[in-house]
Coordinates of C-alpha atoms and ligand atoms in Angstrom, one line a residue:
M1 CA -3.4 -29.5 -20.7
K2 CA -1.8 -30.4 -16.8
P3 CA -3.1 -28.5 -14.4
L4 CA -1.4 -26.0 -12.8
R5 CA -0.6 -25.4 -9.3
P6 CA -3.9 -25.1 -6.7
E7 CA -2.1 -22.4 -5.3
I8 CA -2.2 -20.6 -8.8
A9 CA -5.1 -21.8 -9.8
H10 CA -7.2 -20.8 -6.0
L11 CA -5.8 -17.7 -6.5
Q12 CA -8.5 -15.2 -6.0
A13 CA -8.9 -12.6 -8.8
S14 CA -8.7 -9.0 -7.9
L15 CA -13.0 -8.0 -6.6
I16 CA -11.0 -4.4 -7.3
R17 CA -11.1 -5.7 -10.7
E18 CA -14.3 -7.9 -10.7
V19 CA -16.2 -4.3 -10.4
A20 CA -13.9 -1.7 -12.5
N21 CA -14.4 -4.5 -15.4
A22 CA -17.9 -4.1 -15.0
G23 CA -17.9 -0.1 -15.2
M24 CA -14.8 0.4 -17.1
G25 CA -15.4 2.3 -19.9
R26 CA -18.1 3.9 -19.0
E27 CA -18.0 7.7 -19.0
D28 CA -21.0 8.3 -16.8
V29 CA -19.3 6.3 -14.6
L30 CA -17.0 9.1 -11.2
A31 CA -14.4 6.5 -10.7
F32 CA -12.7 5.8 -7.2
W33 CA -11.9 2.2 -7.4
F34 CA -8.2 2.1 -7.8
G35 CA -5.8 3.5 -5.4
E36 CA -4.0 6.5 -7.6
S37 CA -4.1 9.6 -7.5
D38 CA -4.9 11.2 -10.8
E39 CA -3.0 13.7 -10.4
V40 CA -0.3 13.5 -12.5
T41 CA 3.4 13.1 -12.1
P42 CA 5.1 16.3 -11.8
S43 CA 6.8 17.0 -14.9
V44 CA 10.7 18.2 -12.9
V45 CA 10.4 13.7 -13.1
R46 CA 8.5 13.9 -16.6
Q47 CA 11.1 15.5 -17.9
A48 CA 14.3 13.6 -15.5
A49 CA 12.6 10.8 -18.2
I50 CA 12.9 12.7 -21.2
D51 CA 16.2 13.7 -21.0
A52 CA 18.1 10.6 -19.4
L53 CA 16.5 8.9 -23.2
N54 CA 17.6 11.4 -25.1
S55 CA 21.3 10.9 -24.1
G56 CA 20.7 7.6 -24.4
E57 CA 20.2 5.8 -21.2
T58 CA 18.4 2.9 -22.9
F59 CA 20.4 -0.1 -21.7
Y60 CA 20.2 -2.5 -18.3
T61 CA 21.6 -0.9 -14.8
H62 CA 22.8 -2.8 -11.8
N63 CA 20.6 -5.6 -10.3
L64 CA 19.9 -3.4 -7.6
G65 CA 19.6 -0.4 -9.4
L66 CA 21.6 2.8 -10.0
P67 CA 24.5 3.3 -7.2
E68 CA 23.5 7.0 -7.1
L69 CA 20.0 6.3 -6.3
R70 CA 20.0 3.7 -4.0
S71 CA 22.8 6.4 -1.8
A72 CA 20.0 8.9 -2.6
I73 CA 17.2 6.8 -1.4
A74 CA 19.6 6.0 1.8
A75 CA 19.6 9.7 2.4
Y76 CA 16.5 10.0 2.0
T77 CA 15.7 7.2 4.3
Q78 CA 17.8 8.4 6.9
A79 CA 16.8 12.1 7.3
L80 CA 13.1 11.0 7.7
H81 CA 14.1 7.9 10.1
G82 CA 17.4 8.7 12.0
D83 CA 20.4 6.9 13.5
V84 CA 19.3 3.7 14.7
C85 CA 18.8 2.0 11.6
A86 CA 22.2 3.0 9.9
V87 CA 20.1 2.7 6.6
H88 CA 23.2 3.2 4.1
T89 CA 23.6 2.4 0.4
G90 CA 24.3 -1.6 1.2
R91 CA 21.2 -1.9 2.4
V92 CA 19.2 -0.8 0.1
A93 CA 17.3 -2.3 -3.2
V94 CA 15.9 -0.4 -5.9
T95 CA 12.8 -2.6 -7.5
S96 CA 10.3 -2.5 -10.3
G97 CA 7.3 -1.0 -8.3
G98 CA 6.6 -1.6 -4.6
V99 CA 4.6 -4.7 -5.7
S100 CA 7.7 -6.4 -7.0
A101 CA 9.6 -5.3 -3.4
L102 CA 7.4 -7.3 -1.4
M103 CA 7.4 -10.4 -4.2
L104 CA 10.9 -10.2 -3.3
A105 CA 11.0 -10.1 0.6
M106 CA 8.7 -13.0 -0.3
Q107 CA 10.7 -14.7 -1.9
A108 CA 13.2 -13.9 0.0
V109 CA 12.3 -15.0 3.0
L110 CA 9.4 -17.5 2.6
G111 CA 9.3 -21.5 1.2
A112 CA 6.6 -23.5 0.6
G113 CA 4.0 -24.6 3.6
D114 CA 5.6 -22.2 5.3
D115 CA 3.6 -20.1 8.3
C116 CA 2.5 -16.5 7.6
L117 CA 1.0 -14.0 9.6
V118 CA -1.2 -11.3 8.4
V119 CA -2.7 -8.5 9.5
T120 CA -5.9 -8.0 7.6
P121 CA -8.0 -5.8 6.3
I122 CA -5.2 -5.7 3.4
W123 CA -4.0 -4.2 -0.2
P124 CA -5.1 -7.5 -1.4
N125 CA -1.9 -8.8 -3.1
L126 CA -0.4 -8.4 0.1
T127 CA -1.7 -11.9 0.5
A128 CA -2.1 -13.5 -3.1
Q129 CA 2.0 -13.3 -3.0
P130 CA 3.1 -15.6 0.2
Q131 CA -0.2 -18.3 -1.3
I132 CA 2.0 -17.9 -5.0
L133 CA 5.1 -19.0 -2.8
G134 CA 3.2 -21.9 -1.2
A135 CA 3.2 -20.7 1.7
R136 CA 0.5 -21.4 4.7
V137 CA -1.2 -17.8 5.2
R138 CA -2.8 -17.2 8.5
T139 CA -5.0 -14.1 9.0
H140 CA -4.7 -11.7 11.6
S141 CA -7.0 -8.8 11.8
L142 CA -7.9 -5.7 13.1
T143 CA -11.8 -5.3 14.7
P144 CA -13.9 -2.3 13.6
L145 CA -14.7 0.2 16.2
D146 CA -17.1 3.2 15.5
G147 CA -15.5 3.5 11.3
S148 CA -11.8 3.1 12.3
W149 CA -9.9 -0.1 12.9
R150 CA -8.2 -0.9 15.9
L151 CA -5.2 -3.4 17.0
D152 CA -6.1 -5.9 19.3
L153 CA -2.3 -5.6 20.1
Q154 CA -2.1 -9.0 22.8
A155 CA -3.6 -10.9 20.5
L156 CA -1.8 -9.6 17.2
L157 CA 1.2 -11.0 20.0
D158 CA -0.2 -14.1 20.8
D159 CA -0.8 -14.7 17.3
I160 CA 3.3 -14.5 16.7
Q161 CA 4.6 -17.6 17.4
P162 CA 7.8 -19.4 16.7
H163 CA 7.6 -21.9 13.6
T164 CA 6.3 -18.0 12.0
R165 CA 8.1 -17.2 9.4
L166 CA 6.9 -14.4 8.8
L167 CA 4.6 -11.6 9.5
V168 CA 2.8 -8.8 7.2
V169 CA 1.8 -5.4 8.5
N170 CA 0.7 -3.2 6.3
A171 CA 0.4 0.4 8.2
P172 CA -0.9 3.3 7.5
N173 CA -2.7 0.4 5.7
N174 CA -3.9 0.0 2.8
P175 CA -7.8 0.1 3.1
T176 CA -8.3 1.7 6.6
G177 CA -6.2 3.9 7.0
W178 CA -4.9 2.7 9.8
V179 CA -1.6 3.3 11.4
L180 CA 1.4 1.7 14.4
S181 CA 2.1 3.7 17.6
R182 CA 5.4 3.4 17.5
S183 CA 5.0 1.7 21.4
E184 CA 3.1 -1.2 19.4
Q185 CA 6.2 -1.3 16.7
E186 CA 8.6 -2.2 19.8
A187 CA 6.4 -5.0 21.0
I188 CA 5.4 -7.0 18.2
L189 CA 8.9 -6.0 16.9
A190 CA 10.0 -7.1 20.6
R191 CA 7.7 -10.3 20.4
C192 CA 9.1 -11.5 16.4
R193 CA 13.2 -11.0 18.1
E194 CA 11.6 -13.5 20.6
T195 CA 10.3 -16.2 17.9
G196 CA 13.0 -15.3 14.7
T197 CA 10.3 -14.2 13.0
W198 CA 10.6 -12.3 10.0
I199 CA 9.1 -8.5 9.2
L200 CA 7.9 -7.4 6.1
A201 CA 7.0 -3.8 6.7
D202 CA 4.5 -2.6 3.9
E203 CA 5.6 1.6 4.4
V204 CA 4.2 2.6 1.2
Y205 CA 2.2 5.0 2.6
E206 CA 4.7 6.6 6.0
R207 CA 4.7 10.0 3.8
L208 CA 0.6 10.1 3.8
F209 CA 0.5 11.2 7.4
F210 CA -2.3 13.4 9.0
G211 CA -0.3 13.1 11.4
L212 CA 1.7 15.6 13.3
A213 CA 5.2 14.9 12.6
D214 CA 6.9 14.5 8.1
C215 CA 6.0 10.6 8.6
A216 CA 3.6 8.1 10.0
P217 CA 5.6 5.4 12.7
S218 CA 8.0 3.4 11.1
F219 CA 10.0 0.3 12.3
L220 CA 12.8 2.2 10.8
D221 CA 12.6 4.3 13.6
I222 CA 13.8 1.6 16.1
A223 CA 14.6 -1.7 14.2
R224 CA 19.2 -2.8 14.8
P225 CA 20.4 -2.8 11.5
D226 CA 20.5 -6.0 12.5
D227 CA 16.3 -7.6 12.7
M228 CA 15.0 -9.3 10.5
L229 CA 13.3 -6.5 9.1
M230 CA 12.7 -6.3 5.3
V231 CA 10.5 -1.9 4.6
A232 CA 9.2 -1.7 1.8
H233 CA 7.9 1.2 -0.8
S234 CA 7.2 2.6 -3.6
F235 CA 7.7 6.1 -5.8
S236 CA 3.8 5.7 -6.6
K237 CA 2.4 7.0 -3.5
S238 CA 4.4 10.2 -2.1
F239 CA 5.5 10.9 -5.6
L240 CA 3.1 10.1 -8.4
M241 CA 4.1 7.5 -10.0
T242 CA 2.1 5.1 -10.2
G243 CA 2.5 4.5 -14.1
W244 CA 6.1 4.8 -13.6
R245 CA 6.3 0.9 -11.6
L246 CA 9.4 2.4 -9.2
G247 CA 10.6 1.2 -5.4
W248 CA 12.9 -0.2 -2.9
L249 CA 13.4 -2.5 -0.4
V250 CA 15.4 -1.7 2.4
V251 CA 16.6 -4.9 4.3
P252 CA 19.7 -5.9 6.4
E253 CA 22.8 -6.0 4.8
A254 CA 23.2 -9.5 4.6
L255 CA 20.5 -10.5 3.1
T256 CA 20.6 -7.3 -0.1
D257 CA 22.5 -9.5 -2.1
A258 CA 20.4 -12.2 -2.3
I259 CA 17.8 -9.9 -3.1
G260 CA 19.8 -8.8 -5.9
K261 CA 19.9 -12.1 -7.4
L262 CA 16.5 -12.5 -6.9
I263 CA 16.1 -9.3 -8.9
E264 CA 18.2 -10.8 -11.5
F265 CA 15.6 -13.9 -12.6
N266 CA 12.8 -11.7 -11.6
T267 CA 13.1 -8.3 -13.6
S268 CA 16.9 -8.2 -13.7
C269 CA 16.5 -4.1 -13.2
A270 CA 14.6 -1.0 -13.4
P271 CA 14.9 0.7 -16.3
V272 CA 17.2 3.2 -16.3
F273 CA 15.2 6.0 -17.3
V274 CA 12.6 5.3 -15.2
Q275 CA 15.4 5.3 -11.6
K276 CA 16.8 8.9 -13.9
A277 CA 13.2 9.6 -13.3
A278 CA 13.4 8.8 -8.9
L279 CA 16.2 10.7 -9.0
A280 CA 14.6 13.9 -9.5
A281 CA 11.4 13.1 -7.4
L282 CA 13.7 12.6 -4.3
S283 CA 15.7 16.4 -5.2
N284 CA 12.2 17.2 -5.6
Q285 CA 10.6 16.5 -3.1
D286 CA 10.2 18.9 -0.6
R287 CA 8.2 20.0 -3.9
I288 CA 6.1 17.3 -4.7
T289 CA 5.1 15.4 -1.4
P290 CA 3.9 18.3 1.4
P291 CA 1.2 19.7 -1.0
L292 CA 0.8 16.7 -1.8
V293 CA -0.1 15.6 2.0
Q294 CA -2.2 19.1 1.8
H295 CA -4.3 18.2 -0.3
L296 CA -5.0 15.5 -0.1
M297 CA -5.7 16.3 3.7
R298 CA -8.7 18.8 2.0
C299 CA -9.6 15.3 -0.1
R300 CA -10.9 13.6 3.3
D301 CA -12.1 16.3 4.4
A302 CA -14.0 17.3 1.4
L303 CA -16.0 13.6 1.6
V304 CA -15.7 11.9 5.0
P305 CA -18.6 14.3 6.5
L306 CA -20.4 14.8 4.2
L307 CA -20.8 10.6 4.0
Q308 CA -20.7 10.8 8.1
A309 CA -23.9 13.1 7.5
M310 CA -25.5 10.8 5.8
P311 CA -27.9 7.8 7.3
R312 CA -26.7 4.9 8.1
V313 CA -23.5 4.9 6.8
V314 CA -20.9 4.9 9.6
A315 CA -17.4 6.5 8.6
A316 CA -14.7 8.1 10.7
P317 CA -11.5 10.0 8.7
A318 CA -8.6 8.5 8.1
S319 CA -4.2 9.1 9.9
A320 CA -3.1 8.4 7.1
G321 CA -3.6 7.5 3.0
M322 CA -5.3 8.4 0.4
Y323 CA -8.8 6.5 1.3
A324 CA -12.3 6.2 3.3
F325 CA -13.4 3.4 4.6
F326 CA -16.5 2.9 5.9
R327 CA -20.4 0.7 5.7
I328 CA -23.4 0.9 5.2
E329 CA -25.9 -0.2 7.2
G330 CA -28.4 -2.6 5.8
H331 CA -26.8 -3.6 3.1
P332 CA -23.8 -6.1 4.6
D333 CA -22.6 -7.4 0.7
G334 CA -19.8 -4.9 0.0
L335 CA -19.5 -6.3 -3.9
V336 CA -22.6 -6.6 -4.2
T337 CA -23.4 -2.8 -3.1
A338 CA -20.3 -1.9 -4.7
K339 CA -21.9 -3.5 -8.8
R340 CA -24.9 -1.6 -7.6
L341 CA -24.0 1.5 -7.8
V342 CA -22.2 1.6 -10.4
A343 CA -24.9 -0.3 -11.7
E344 CA -27.3 2.8 -10.8
A345 CA -25.5 5.1 -9.6
G346 CA -22.8 5.5 -11.9
L347 CA -20.1 5.6 -9.1
G348 CA -17.4 3.5 -8.6
L349 CA -15.7 2.3 -5.0
A350 CA -13.8 -1.3 -4.1
P351 CA -15.6 -3.3 -2.0
G352 CA -14.1 -4.4 1.9
E353 CA -14.2 -8.2 0.9
A354 CA -11.3 -7.7 -1.7
F355 CA -8.7 -6.7 1.9
S356 CA -10.7 -9.5 4.0
D357 CA -13.5 -11.5 4.9
Q358 CA -13.8 -9.5 8.2
A359 CA -14.1 -5.7 6.1
R360 CA -18.0 -7.9 4.2
G361 CA -19.7 -5.0 3.2
W362 CA -17.5 -2.3 3.5
L363 CA -16.1 0.4 1.1
R364 CA -13.6 1.6 -0.3
W365 CA -13.4 5.1 -1.7
C366 CA -9.3 6.4 -2.3
F367 CA -9.8 10.2 -2.7
A368 CA -7.0 11.4 -4.2
S369 CA -8.9 13.5 -6.3
R370 CA -7.5 16.7 -7.9
E371 CA -10.6 18.1 -7.5
T372 CA -12.7 17.8 -4.1
Q373 CA -15.9 18.7 -6.7
R374 CA -15.3 15.7 -8.0
L375 CA -15.9 14.3 -4.3
A376 CA -19.2 16.6 -4.2
L377 CA -21.0 14.8 -7.0
G378 CA -19.9 11.1 -6.4
A379 CA -21.0 11.7 -2.3
Q380 CA -24.2 13.0 -3.8
R381 CA -24.9 10.4 -6.3
L382 CA -24.6 8.0 -3.4
Q383 CA -26.5 10.3 -1.2
D384 CA -29.3 10.0 -4.1
W385 CA -29.0 5.9 -4.5
L386 CA -29.3 5.3 -0.9
R387 CA -32.5 7.4 -0.5
V388 CA -34.6 4.4 -2.4
N389 CA -32.1 1.5 -1.4
Ligands
PLP1 C1 -0.5 -1.5 0.4 C2 0.5 -0.4 -0.5 N1 1.1 -0.9 -0.4 C3 2.2 -1.4 -1.8 C4 1.6 -0.8 -2.7 C5 1.5 -1.2 -4.4 O1 2.7 0.2 -4.7 P1 3.2 0.3 -6.3 O2 3.6 -1.6 -6.0 O3 2.3 0.6 -7.8 O4 4.7 0.9 -6.1 C6 0.3 -0.6 -2.8 C7 -0.3 -0.5 -4.3 O5 -2.0 0.1 -3.7 C8 -0.6 -0.4 -1.8 O6 -1.9 0.2 -1.6

C-alpha cells in the first residue's frame, strides 16, 4: 500500500477520545469528558423534524440551505448584532454542523503551505483541520493566570504578519471560557485589515455567555460586510442539538458562491428535516436558550466553588461556555491524570493536552449536567482521589 499523505499520517487522534475510550461502557464512570449537555433536544424541535419526515421531506435541498432557514438565521444574526455587519440571507450558508462550517471556511481560503495562526488552547479540531489542508499551523497561546487564561494582545498582533493567511480564534473559548473584549476584537480586526489576513471566528458559544448581555462580544458587531471575516456557528450548543449536526457560516457575500460549491463536494446539503427542526429552534429560541444559560450558570456555580475548595486545585469560574478548566498542583500530566481518574475514581474528564501543549496538566470538566447533584458527586470523587494522591 502506498503511504498516506504525511499530514494525515501524522494527525494526532483526539486525546479526549483516548481517555473516553478507556472508560466508555463502564457504568460506574461519571462522564464529563465531551462538550455537550445531557439534556435532550426540546420537544418542539424534535416534533418539527418528525412532522417534516411524515410529510415526505426527504430530498436534497439547495447547497446553501433552505431559503427560509437562511433568512431566519440572517434575521437572528441581525437581531443579535445590529446593523454594522448587515448580515442578510446572501451571506449565510447552512452547514452540516459547526465543524463542517469551520472546515468549509478553511477550504475556501487555506492551501498547502499557507500560514495559519491559531489562538490556543482551543478545541482540537481547529488545529487539525488546517493541518489536513496542508497549511502551516502556528499557535499563539493565551497565558494562564490564577486559573483563568489571558490574552497578551500586543503579542498576538505581532504574530499576525502579512504572510499570515488565516487567523483562527474561538471566543467564547472551549476549553478555557475566555471571552474576547470589544477593544481586543477591534485591535485584531484592524491588524488583520492591515496584513490582509482572513479571520475565522468560531463563535459557537456566543449565546452561552454569563455576562449581562444576550451574547458575548462578536466580530459581527464591528466588522463591515466586506471584511475578510468568516464566522462559524452551530445549533449544537445553544439549542441542545449536538446530534443533529447543523451549523452555519456567515461570510462576505463575495464568498458565498464558493462556499456553496464546497458544500456540494463535501456534503451537498444538510438534511432537510434537520433544517426544518432548526427553523423551529429559532422560532422558539426565547424558550430554549435563556433558560439553558441560567441553568449552565447554576451548574458552574455548583461545581467551581467545590473545585476551588480542594487543596492543590487551581480553578476560576468561566465567563461563558460549559466548561470548568482547572489544574491540580503536583499532577503535571493531564492525560495521565485523566486516565487515572477514570480507572481509580470513576470520573471522566478531558485532558488539557488535547487543547494545547501549554495546557499540559489541565483538565476540562463539562458542567452541562441536568442534575447539579451529579456534579457534586463527581466533585466528591475527585476530592476522595486527591486525598490519597
Ligand atoms: C469551539 C467549538 N467549535 C465548534 C464546535 C462544533 O460543534 P458542532 O459540530 O457540534 O456544531 C465545537 C463542539 O464542541 C466547539 O467546541
